[in-house]
mmCIF file of C-alpha atoms in Angstrom:
data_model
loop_
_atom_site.group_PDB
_atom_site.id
_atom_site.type_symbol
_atom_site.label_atom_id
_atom_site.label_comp_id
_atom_site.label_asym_id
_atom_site.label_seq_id
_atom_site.Cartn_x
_atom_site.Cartn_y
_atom_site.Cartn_z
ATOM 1 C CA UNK A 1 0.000 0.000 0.000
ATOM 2 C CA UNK A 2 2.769 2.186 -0.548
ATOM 3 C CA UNK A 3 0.964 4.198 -2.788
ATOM 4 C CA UNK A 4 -2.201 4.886 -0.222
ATOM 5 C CA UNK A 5 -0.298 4.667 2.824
ATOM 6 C CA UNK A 6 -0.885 8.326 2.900
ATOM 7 C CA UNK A 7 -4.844 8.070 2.781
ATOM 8 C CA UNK A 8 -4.963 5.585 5.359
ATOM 9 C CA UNK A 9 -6.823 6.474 8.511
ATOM 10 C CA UNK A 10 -8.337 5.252 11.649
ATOM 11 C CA UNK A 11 -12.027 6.283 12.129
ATOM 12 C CA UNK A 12 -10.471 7.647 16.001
ATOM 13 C CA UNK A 13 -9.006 10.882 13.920
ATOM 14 C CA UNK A 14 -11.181 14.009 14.004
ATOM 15 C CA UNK A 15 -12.024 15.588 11.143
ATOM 16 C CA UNK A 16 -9.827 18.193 11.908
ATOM 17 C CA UNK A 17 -6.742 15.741 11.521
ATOM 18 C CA UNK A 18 -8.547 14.359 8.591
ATOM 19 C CA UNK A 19 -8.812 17.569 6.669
ATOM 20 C CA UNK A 20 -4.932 18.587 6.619
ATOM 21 C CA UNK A 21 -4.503 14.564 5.714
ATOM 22 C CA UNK A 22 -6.914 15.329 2.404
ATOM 23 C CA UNK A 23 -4.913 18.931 2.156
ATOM 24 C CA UNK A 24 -2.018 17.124 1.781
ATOM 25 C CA UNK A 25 -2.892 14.510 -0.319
ATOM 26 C CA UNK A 26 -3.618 14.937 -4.482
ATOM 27 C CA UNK A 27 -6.073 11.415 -4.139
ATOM 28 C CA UNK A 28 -8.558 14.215 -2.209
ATOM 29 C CA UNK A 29 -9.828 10.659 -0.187
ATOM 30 C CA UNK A 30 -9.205 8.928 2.881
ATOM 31 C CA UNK A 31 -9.792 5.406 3.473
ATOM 32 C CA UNK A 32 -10.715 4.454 6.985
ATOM 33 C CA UNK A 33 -9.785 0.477 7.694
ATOM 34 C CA UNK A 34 -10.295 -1.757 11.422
ATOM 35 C CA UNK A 35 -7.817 -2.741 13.376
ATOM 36 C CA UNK A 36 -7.428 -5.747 11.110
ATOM 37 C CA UNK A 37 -6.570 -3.461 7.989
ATOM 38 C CA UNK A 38 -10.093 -3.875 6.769
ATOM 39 C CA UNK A 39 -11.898 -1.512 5.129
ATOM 40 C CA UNK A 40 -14.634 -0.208 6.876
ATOM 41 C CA UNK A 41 -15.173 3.511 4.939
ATOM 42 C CA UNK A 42 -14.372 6.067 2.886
ATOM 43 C CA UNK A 43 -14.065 9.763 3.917
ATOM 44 C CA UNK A 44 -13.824 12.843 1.084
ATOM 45 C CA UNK A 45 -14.047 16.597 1.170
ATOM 46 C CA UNK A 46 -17.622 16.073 0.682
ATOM 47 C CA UNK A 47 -18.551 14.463 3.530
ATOM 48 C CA UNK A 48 -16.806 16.530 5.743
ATOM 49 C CA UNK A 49 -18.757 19.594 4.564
ATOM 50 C CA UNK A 50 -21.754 17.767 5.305
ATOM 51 C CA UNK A 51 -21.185 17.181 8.587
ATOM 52 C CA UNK A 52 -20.115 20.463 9.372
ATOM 53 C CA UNK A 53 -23.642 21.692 7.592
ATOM 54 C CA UNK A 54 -24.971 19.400 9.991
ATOM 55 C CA UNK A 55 -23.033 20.709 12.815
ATOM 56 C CA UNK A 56 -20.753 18.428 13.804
ATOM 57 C CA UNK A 57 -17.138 19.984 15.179
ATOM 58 C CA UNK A 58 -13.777 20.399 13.764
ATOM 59 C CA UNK A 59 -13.132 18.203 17.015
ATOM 60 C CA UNK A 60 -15.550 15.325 16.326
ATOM 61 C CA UNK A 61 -14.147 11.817 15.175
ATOM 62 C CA UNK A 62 -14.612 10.691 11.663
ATOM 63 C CA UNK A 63 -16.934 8.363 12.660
ATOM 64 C CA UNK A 64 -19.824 10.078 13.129
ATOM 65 C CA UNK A 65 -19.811 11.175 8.882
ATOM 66 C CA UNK A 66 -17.237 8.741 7.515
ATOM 67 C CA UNK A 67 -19.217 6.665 4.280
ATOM 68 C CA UNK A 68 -20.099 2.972 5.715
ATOM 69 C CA UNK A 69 -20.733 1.409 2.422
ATOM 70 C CA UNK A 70 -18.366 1.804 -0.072
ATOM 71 C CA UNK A 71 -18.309 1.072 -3.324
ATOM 72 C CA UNK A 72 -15.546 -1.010 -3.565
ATOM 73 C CA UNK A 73 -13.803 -3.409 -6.280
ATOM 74 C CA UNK A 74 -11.776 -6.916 -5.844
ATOM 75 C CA UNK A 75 -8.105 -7.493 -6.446
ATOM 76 C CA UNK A 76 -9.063 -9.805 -9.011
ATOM 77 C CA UNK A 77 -11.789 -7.524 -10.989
ATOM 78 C CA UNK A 78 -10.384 -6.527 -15.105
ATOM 79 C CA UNK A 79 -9.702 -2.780 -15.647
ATOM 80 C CA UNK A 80 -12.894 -3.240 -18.067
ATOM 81 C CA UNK A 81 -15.531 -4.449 -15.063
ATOM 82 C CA UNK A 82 -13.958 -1.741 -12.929
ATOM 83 C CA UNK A 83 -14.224 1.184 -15.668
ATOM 84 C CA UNK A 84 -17.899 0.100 -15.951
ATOM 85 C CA UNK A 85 -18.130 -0.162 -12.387
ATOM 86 C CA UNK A 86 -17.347 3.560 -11.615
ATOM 87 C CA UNK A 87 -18.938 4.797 -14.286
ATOM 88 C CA UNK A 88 -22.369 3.429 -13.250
ATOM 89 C CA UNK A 89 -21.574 4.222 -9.904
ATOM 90 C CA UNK A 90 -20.395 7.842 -10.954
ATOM 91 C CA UNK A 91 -17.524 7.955 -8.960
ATOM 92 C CA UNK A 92 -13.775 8.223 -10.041
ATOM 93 C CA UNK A 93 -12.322 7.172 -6.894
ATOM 94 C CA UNK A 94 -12.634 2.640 -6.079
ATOM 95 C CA UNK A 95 -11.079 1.632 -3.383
ATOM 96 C CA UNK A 96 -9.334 -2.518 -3.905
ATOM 97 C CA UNK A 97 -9.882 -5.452 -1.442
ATOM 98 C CA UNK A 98 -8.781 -9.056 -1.219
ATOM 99 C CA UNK A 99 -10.672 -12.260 -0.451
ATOM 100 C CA UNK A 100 -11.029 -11.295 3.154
ATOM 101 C CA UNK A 101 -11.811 -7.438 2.816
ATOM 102 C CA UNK A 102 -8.384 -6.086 3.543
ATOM 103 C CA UNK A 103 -7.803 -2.991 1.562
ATOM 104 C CA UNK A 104 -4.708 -3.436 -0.648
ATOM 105 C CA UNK A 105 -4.891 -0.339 -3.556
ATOM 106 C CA UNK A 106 -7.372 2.160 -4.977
ATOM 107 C CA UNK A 107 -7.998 2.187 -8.468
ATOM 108 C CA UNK A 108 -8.463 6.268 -9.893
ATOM 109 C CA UNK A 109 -10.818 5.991 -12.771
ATOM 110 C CA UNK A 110 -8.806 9.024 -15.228
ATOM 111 C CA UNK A 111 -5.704 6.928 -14.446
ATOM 112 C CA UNK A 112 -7.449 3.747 -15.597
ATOM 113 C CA UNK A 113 -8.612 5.231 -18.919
ATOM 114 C CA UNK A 114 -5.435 6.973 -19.818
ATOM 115 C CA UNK A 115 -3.621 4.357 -20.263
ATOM 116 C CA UNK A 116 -0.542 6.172 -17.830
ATOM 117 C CA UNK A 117 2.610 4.382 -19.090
ATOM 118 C CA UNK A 118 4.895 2.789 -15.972
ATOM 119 C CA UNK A 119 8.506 1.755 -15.616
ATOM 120 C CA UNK A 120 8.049 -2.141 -14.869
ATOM 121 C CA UNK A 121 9.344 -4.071 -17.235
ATOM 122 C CA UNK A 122 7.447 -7.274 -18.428
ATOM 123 C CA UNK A 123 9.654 -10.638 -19.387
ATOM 124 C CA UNK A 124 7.796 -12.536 -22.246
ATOM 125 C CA UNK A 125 9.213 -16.118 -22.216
ATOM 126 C CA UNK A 126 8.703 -17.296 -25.697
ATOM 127 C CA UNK A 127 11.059 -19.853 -26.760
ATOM 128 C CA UNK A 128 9.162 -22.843 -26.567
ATOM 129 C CA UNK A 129 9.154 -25.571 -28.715
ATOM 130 C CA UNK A 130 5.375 -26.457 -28.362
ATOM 131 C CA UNK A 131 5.591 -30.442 -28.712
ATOM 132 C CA UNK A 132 2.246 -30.681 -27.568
ATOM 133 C CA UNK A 133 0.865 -28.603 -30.242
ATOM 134 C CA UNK A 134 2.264 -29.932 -33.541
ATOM 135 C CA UNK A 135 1.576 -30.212 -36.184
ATOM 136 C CA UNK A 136 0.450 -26.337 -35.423
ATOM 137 C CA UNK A 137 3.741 -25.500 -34.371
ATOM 138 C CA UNK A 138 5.760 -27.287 -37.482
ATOM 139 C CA UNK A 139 6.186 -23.961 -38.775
ATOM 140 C CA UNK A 140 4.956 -21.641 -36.092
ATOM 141 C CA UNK A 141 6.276 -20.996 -32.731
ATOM 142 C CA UNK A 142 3.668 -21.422 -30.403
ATOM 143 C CA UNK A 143 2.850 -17.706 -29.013
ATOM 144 C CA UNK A 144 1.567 -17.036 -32.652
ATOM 145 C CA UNK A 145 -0.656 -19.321 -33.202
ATOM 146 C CA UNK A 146 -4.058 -17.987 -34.026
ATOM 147 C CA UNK A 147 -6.651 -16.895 -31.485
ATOM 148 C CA UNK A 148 -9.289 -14.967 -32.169
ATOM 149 C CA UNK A 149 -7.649 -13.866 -35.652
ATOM 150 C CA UNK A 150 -4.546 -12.540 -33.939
ATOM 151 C CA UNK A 151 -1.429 -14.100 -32.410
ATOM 152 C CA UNK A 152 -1.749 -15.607 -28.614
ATOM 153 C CA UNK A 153 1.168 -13.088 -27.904
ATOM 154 C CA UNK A 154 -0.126 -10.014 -29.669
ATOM 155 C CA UNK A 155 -3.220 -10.407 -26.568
ATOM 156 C CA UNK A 156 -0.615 -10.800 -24.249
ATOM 157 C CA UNK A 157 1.124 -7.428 -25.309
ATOM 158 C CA UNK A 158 -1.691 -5.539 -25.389
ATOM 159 C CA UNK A 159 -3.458 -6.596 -22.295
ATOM 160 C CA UNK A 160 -0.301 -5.567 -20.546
ATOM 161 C CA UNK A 161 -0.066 -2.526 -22.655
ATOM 162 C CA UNK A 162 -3.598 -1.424 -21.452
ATOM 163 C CA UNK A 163 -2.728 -1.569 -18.086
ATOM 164 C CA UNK A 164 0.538 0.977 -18.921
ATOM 165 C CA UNK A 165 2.769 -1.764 -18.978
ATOM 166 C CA UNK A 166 4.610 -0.561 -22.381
ATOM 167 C CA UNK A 167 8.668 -1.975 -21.960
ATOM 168 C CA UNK A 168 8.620 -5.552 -23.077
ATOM 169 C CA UNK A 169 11.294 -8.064 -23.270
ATOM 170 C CA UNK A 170 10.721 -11.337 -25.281
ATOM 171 C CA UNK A 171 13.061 -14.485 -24.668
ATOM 172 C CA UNK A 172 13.021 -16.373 -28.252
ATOM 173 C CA UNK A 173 14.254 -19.268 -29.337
ATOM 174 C CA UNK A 174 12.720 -21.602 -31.815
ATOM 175 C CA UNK A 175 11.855 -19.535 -35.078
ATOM 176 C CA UNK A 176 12.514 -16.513 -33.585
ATOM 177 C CA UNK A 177 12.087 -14.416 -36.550
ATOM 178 C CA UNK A 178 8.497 -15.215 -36.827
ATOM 179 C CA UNK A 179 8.268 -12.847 -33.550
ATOM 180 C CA UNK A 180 10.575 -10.748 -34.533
ATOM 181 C CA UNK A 181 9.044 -10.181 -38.151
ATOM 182 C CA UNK A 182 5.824 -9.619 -36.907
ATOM 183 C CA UNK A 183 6.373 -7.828 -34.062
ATOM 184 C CA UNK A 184 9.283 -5.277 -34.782
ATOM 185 C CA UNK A 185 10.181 -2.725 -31.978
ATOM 186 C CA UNK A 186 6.816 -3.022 -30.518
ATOM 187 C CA UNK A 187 6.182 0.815 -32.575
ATOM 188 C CA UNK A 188 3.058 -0.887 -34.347
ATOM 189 C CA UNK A 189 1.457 -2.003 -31.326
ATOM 190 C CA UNK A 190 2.259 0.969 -28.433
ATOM 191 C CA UNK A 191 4.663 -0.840 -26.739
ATOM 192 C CA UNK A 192 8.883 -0.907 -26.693
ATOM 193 C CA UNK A 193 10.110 -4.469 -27.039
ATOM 194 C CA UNK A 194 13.984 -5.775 -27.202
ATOM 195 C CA UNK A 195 14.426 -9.464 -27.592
ATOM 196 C CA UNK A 196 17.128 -11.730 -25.675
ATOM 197 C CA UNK A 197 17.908 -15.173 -27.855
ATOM 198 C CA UNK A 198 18.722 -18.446 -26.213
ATOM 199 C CA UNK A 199 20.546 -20.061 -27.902
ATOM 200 C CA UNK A 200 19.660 -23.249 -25.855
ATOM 201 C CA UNK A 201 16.537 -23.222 -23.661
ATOM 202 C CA UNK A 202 16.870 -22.122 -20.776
ATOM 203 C CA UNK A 203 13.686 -22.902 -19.054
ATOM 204 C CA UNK A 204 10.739 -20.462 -17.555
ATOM 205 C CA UNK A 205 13.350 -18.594 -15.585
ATOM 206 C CA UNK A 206 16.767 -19.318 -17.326
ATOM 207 C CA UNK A 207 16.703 -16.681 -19.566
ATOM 208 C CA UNK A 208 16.809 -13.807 -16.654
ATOM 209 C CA UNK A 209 20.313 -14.451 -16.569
ATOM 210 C CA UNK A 210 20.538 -13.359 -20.312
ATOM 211 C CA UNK A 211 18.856 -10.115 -19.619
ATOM 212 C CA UNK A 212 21.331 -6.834 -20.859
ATOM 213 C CA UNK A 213 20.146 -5.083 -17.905
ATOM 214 C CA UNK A 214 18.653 -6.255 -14.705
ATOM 215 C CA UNK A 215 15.324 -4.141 -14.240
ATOM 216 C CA UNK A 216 15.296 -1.502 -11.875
ATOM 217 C CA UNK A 217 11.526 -1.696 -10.777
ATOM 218 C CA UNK A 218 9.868 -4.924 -9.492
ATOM 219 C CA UNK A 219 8.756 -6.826 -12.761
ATOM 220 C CA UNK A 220 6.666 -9.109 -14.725
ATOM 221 C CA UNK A 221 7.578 -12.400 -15.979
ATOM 222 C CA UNK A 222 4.848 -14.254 -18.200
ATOM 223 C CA UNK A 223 4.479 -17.314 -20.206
ATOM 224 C CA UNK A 224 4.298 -16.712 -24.004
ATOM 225 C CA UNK A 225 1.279 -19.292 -24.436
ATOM 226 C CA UNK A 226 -1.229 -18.135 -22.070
ATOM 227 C CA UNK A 227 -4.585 -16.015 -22.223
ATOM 228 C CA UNK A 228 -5.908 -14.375 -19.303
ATOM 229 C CA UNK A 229 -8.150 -11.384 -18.140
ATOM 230 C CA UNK A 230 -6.008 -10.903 -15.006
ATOM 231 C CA UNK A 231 -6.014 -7.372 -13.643
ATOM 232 C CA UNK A 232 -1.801 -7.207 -14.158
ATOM 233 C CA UNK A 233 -1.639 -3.560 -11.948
ATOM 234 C CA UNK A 234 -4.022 -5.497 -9.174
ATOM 235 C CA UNK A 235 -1.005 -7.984 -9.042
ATOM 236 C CA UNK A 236 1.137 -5.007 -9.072
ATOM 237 C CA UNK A 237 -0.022 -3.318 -6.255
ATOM 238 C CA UNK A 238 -0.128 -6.904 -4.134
ATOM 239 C CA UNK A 239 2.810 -7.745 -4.692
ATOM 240 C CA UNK A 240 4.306 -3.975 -3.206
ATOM 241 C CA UNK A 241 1.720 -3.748 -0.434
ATOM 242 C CA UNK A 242 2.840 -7.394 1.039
ATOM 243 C CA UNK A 243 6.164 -6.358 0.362
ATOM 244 C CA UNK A 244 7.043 -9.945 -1.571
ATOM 245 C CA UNK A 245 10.253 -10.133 -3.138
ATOM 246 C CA UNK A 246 8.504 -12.890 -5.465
ATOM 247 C CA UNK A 247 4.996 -13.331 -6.099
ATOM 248 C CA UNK A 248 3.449 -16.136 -8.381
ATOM 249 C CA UNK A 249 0.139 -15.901 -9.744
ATOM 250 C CA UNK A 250 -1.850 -19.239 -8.717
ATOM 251 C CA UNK A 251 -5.004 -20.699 -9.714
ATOM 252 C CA UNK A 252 -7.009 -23.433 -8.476
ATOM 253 C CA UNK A 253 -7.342 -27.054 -9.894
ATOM 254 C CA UNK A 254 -9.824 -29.331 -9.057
ATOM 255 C CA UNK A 255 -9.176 -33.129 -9.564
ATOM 256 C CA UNK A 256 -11.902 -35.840 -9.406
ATOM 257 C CA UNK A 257 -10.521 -39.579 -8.080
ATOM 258 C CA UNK A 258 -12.916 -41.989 -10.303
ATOM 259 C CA UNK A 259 -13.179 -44.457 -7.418
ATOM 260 C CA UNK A 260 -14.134 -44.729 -3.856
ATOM 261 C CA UNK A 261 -11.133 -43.445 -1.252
ATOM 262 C CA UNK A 262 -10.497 -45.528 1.465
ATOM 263 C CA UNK A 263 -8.985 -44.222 4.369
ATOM 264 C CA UNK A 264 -7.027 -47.044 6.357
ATOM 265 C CA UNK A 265 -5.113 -46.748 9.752
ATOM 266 C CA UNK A 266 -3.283 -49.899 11.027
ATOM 267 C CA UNK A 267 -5.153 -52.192 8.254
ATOM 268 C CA UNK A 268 -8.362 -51.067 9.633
ATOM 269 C CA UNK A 269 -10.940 -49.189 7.811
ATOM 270 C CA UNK A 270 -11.908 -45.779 8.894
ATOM 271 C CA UNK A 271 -13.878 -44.153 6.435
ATOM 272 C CA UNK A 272 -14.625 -44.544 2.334
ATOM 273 C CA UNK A 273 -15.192 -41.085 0.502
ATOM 274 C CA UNK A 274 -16.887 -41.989 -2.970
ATOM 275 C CA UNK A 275 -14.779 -40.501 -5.963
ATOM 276 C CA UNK A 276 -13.410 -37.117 -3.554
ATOM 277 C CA UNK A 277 -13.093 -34.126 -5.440
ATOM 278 C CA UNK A 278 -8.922 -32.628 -4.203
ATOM 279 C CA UNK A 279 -8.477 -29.117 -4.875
ATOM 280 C CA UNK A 280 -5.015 -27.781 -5.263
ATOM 281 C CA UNK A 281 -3.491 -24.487 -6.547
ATOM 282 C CA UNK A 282 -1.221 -24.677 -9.430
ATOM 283 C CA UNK A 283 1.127 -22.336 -11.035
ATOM 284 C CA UNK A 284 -0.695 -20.061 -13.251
ATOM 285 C CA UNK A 285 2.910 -19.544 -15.100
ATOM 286 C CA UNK A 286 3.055 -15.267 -14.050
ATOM 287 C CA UNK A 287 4.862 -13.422 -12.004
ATOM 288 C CA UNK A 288 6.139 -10.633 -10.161
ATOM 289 C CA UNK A 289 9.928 -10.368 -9.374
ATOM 290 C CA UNK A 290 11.891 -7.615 -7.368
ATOM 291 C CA UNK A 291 15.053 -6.715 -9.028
ATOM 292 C CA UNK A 292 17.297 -8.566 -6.242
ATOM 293 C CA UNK A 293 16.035 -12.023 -7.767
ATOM 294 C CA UNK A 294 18.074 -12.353 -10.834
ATOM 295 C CA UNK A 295 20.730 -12.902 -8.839
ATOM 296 C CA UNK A 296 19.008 -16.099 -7.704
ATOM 297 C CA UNK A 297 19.241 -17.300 -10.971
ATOM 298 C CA UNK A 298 21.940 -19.640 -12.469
ATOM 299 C CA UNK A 299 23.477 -18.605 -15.325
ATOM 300 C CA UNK A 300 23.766 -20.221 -18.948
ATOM 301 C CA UNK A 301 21.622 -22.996 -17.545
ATOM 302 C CA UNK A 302 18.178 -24.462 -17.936
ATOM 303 C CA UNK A 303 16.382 -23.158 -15.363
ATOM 304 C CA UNK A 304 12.358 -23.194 -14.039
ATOM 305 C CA UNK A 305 10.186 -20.729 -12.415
ATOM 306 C CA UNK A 306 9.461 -23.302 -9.633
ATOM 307 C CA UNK A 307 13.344 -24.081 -8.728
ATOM 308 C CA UNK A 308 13.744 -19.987 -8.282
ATOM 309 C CA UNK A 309 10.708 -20.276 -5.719
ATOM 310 C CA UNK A 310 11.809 -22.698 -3.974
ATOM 311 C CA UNK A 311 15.288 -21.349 -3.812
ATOM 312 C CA UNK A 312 14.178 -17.922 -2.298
ATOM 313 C CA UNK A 313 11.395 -20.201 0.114
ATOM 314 C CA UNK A 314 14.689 -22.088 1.493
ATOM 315 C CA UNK A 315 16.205 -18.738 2.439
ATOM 316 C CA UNK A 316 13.124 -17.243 3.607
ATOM 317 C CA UNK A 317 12.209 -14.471 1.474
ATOM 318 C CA UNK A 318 8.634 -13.600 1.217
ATOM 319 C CA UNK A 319 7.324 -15.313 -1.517
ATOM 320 C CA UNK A 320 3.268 -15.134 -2.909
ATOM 321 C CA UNK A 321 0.938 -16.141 -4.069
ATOM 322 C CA UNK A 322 -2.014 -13.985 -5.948
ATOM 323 C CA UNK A 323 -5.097 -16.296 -6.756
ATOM 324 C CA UNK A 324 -6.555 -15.693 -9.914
ATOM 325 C CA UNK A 325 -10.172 -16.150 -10.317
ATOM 326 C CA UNK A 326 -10.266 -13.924 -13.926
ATOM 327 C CA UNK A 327 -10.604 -16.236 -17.222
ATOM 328 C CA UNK A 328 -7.048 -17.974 -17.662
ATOM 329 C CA UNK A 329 -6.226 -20.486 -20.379
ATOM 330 C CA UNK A 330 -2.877 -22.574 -20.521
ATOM 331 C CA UNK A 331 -2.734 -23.527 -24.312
ATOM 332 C CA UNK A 332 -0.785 -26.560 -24.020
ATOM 333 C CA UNK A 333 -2.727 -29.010 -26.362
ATOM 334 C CA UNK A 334 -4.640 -29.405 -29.136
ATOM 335 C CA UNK A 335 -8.387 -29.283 -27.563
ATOM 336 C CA UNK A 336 -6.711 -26.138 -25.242
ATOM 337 C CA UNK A 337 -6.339 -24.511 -28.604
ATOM 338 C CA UNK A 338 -9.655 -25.111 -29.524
ATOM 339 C CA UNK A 339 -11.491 -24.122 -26.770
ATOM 340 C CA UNK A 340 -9.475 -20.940 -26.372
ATOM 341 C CA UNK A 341 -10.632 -19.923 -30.064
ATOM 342 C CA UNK A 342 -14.363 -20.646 -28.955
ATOM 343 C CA UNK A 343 -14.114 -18.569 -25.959
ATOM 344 C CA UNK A 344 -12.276 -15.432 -26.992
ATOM 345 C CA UNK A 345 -15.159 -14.077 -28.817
ATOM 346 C CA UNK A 346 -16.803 -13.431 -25.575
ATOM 347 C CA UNK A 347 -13.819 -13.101 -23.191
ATOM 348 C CA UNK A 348 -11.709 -10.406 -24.803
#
């Protein structure tokens, strides 16, 4: 919350303390939160001049005309749903929760439609070979394979690009002048991109090593064969707030066992659970990296995302996760592929 720690208020302040807090602040907001860092209110210049209509004292507490019932959006909403969200609402100010209610952000509605361009660099890793796929990928790496009449990774760089996320890096590898060819500098499509080659592969987190320059913000790292409405400056603003040095984007996956489990303690039977349903979170193959990570990372070897985690877990670093309940597709196969190309009509 580094960005709203400023705004952040107790609803013990009075509105006296409140007002030089709004003064000083350009957001012209406060959010009022428990003392479990929930948020219980909102409190802006308007309110105030309410309650002083109404007679309430410079001395009073900000609870007596602090808002109870904000309007407020998840982590895990798209920039679209929370455009349309204010703009029914009329408001230009919605305030970001998790799961539980804890305020982590505030989304600014002018900032969210113009498109305000930020330093964090985003790692494309697209040097796969795409075994799964052929004979689609014969000739094609996978990122540009068709979906929904454009390239997989021409989605990816403009979701990210909508969000303000404009310096892009792509790791390539197998016909790596397809991407390059198609994409260029990036010019054509509003973004800046600079390629790094492998010339072996290097894995989902080998090719950091190769990078000319290690980024100076906390940034993204992103499969090249993935489709997803995640809200990327949601994860953004997570990932600072908890102050992670890596966070990795997870989402759930449910597995049906066909038969009857039987649950057994010294040979005797305890209990039989007909065909349980296990839930587990899986990698959802994004991320957020600070900086110092890249260190973590051996060089001119093949290398996966999941080593690096647990690498940093082992020293105890404060690693993430950041569910992700938006559409996400993982086009690894053949009926993936097809699927995806049904569904983007009506996701994107």
């Amino acid at each position: 919350m580094r960005d709203i720690q400023d705004i952040i208020v107790r609803s013990c302040i009075t509105i006296k303390q409140a007002l030089g807090i709004i003064d000083k602040s350009s957001k012209q907001i406060l959010l009022v939160i428990d003392e479990n860092e929930k948020l219980i209110g909102t409190l802006n210049d308007g309110d105030i001049r309410r309650g002083l209509l109404g007679g309430i004292s410079l001395e009073d507490e900000i609870e007596k005309i602090y808002f109870k019932n904000p309007t407020v959006a998840s982590i895990n909403d798209t920039k679209e749903s929370i455009i349309r969200l204010a703009a029914s609402k009329k408001i230009h100010q919605i305030p970001l929760v998790d799961s539980d209610g804890k305020l982590v952000g505030l989304d600014i509605l002018d900032e969210l439609i113009g498109k305000k361009k930020k330093p964090n660099k985003v790692i494309l890793m697209v040097g796969g070979l795409g075994t799964r796929l052929r004979p689609l990928t014969e000739n094609t790496p996978k990122p540009m394979l068709m979906v929904g009449h454009k390239p997989i990774l021409q989605t990816i760089v403009e979701k990210f690009a909508e969000y303000g996320f404009v310096d892009i890096v792509m790791c390539v590898n197998y016909k790596s002048n397809i991407i390059q060819e198609y994409f260029g500098d990036g010019s054509l499509f509003g973004v800046n991109i600079e390629y790094v080659f492998e010339e072996k592969r290097m894995g989902t987190a080998g090719a950091l090593s190769l990078l000319k320059e290690i980024p100076s913000e906390p940034f993204f790292v992103m499969n090249g064969d993935l489709l997803t409405n995640v809200n990327f400056e949601h994860l953004f603003h997570y990932h600072l707030s908890n102050n992670a040095i890596a966070t990795m984007c997870v989402r759930e996956y449910d597995f049906q066992v066909p038969y009857g489990v039987v649950n057994i303690e010294n040979g005797k039977i305890m209990s039989i659970k007909e065909k349980p349903v296990q839930k587990f979170f899986v990698s959802a193959g994004i991320y957020m990296l600070n900086p110092e990570v890249v260190k973590h990372v051996s060089k001119d070897t093949f290398y996966d995302m999941p080593t690096l985690f647990e690498k940093l877990i082992e020293q105890n670093y404060n690693t993430l996760s950041f569910p992700i309940r938006e559409y996400w597709m993982d086009i690894g196969r053949i009926e993936e592929y097809e699927r995806a190309n049904n569904e983007y009509g009506d996701v994107f």
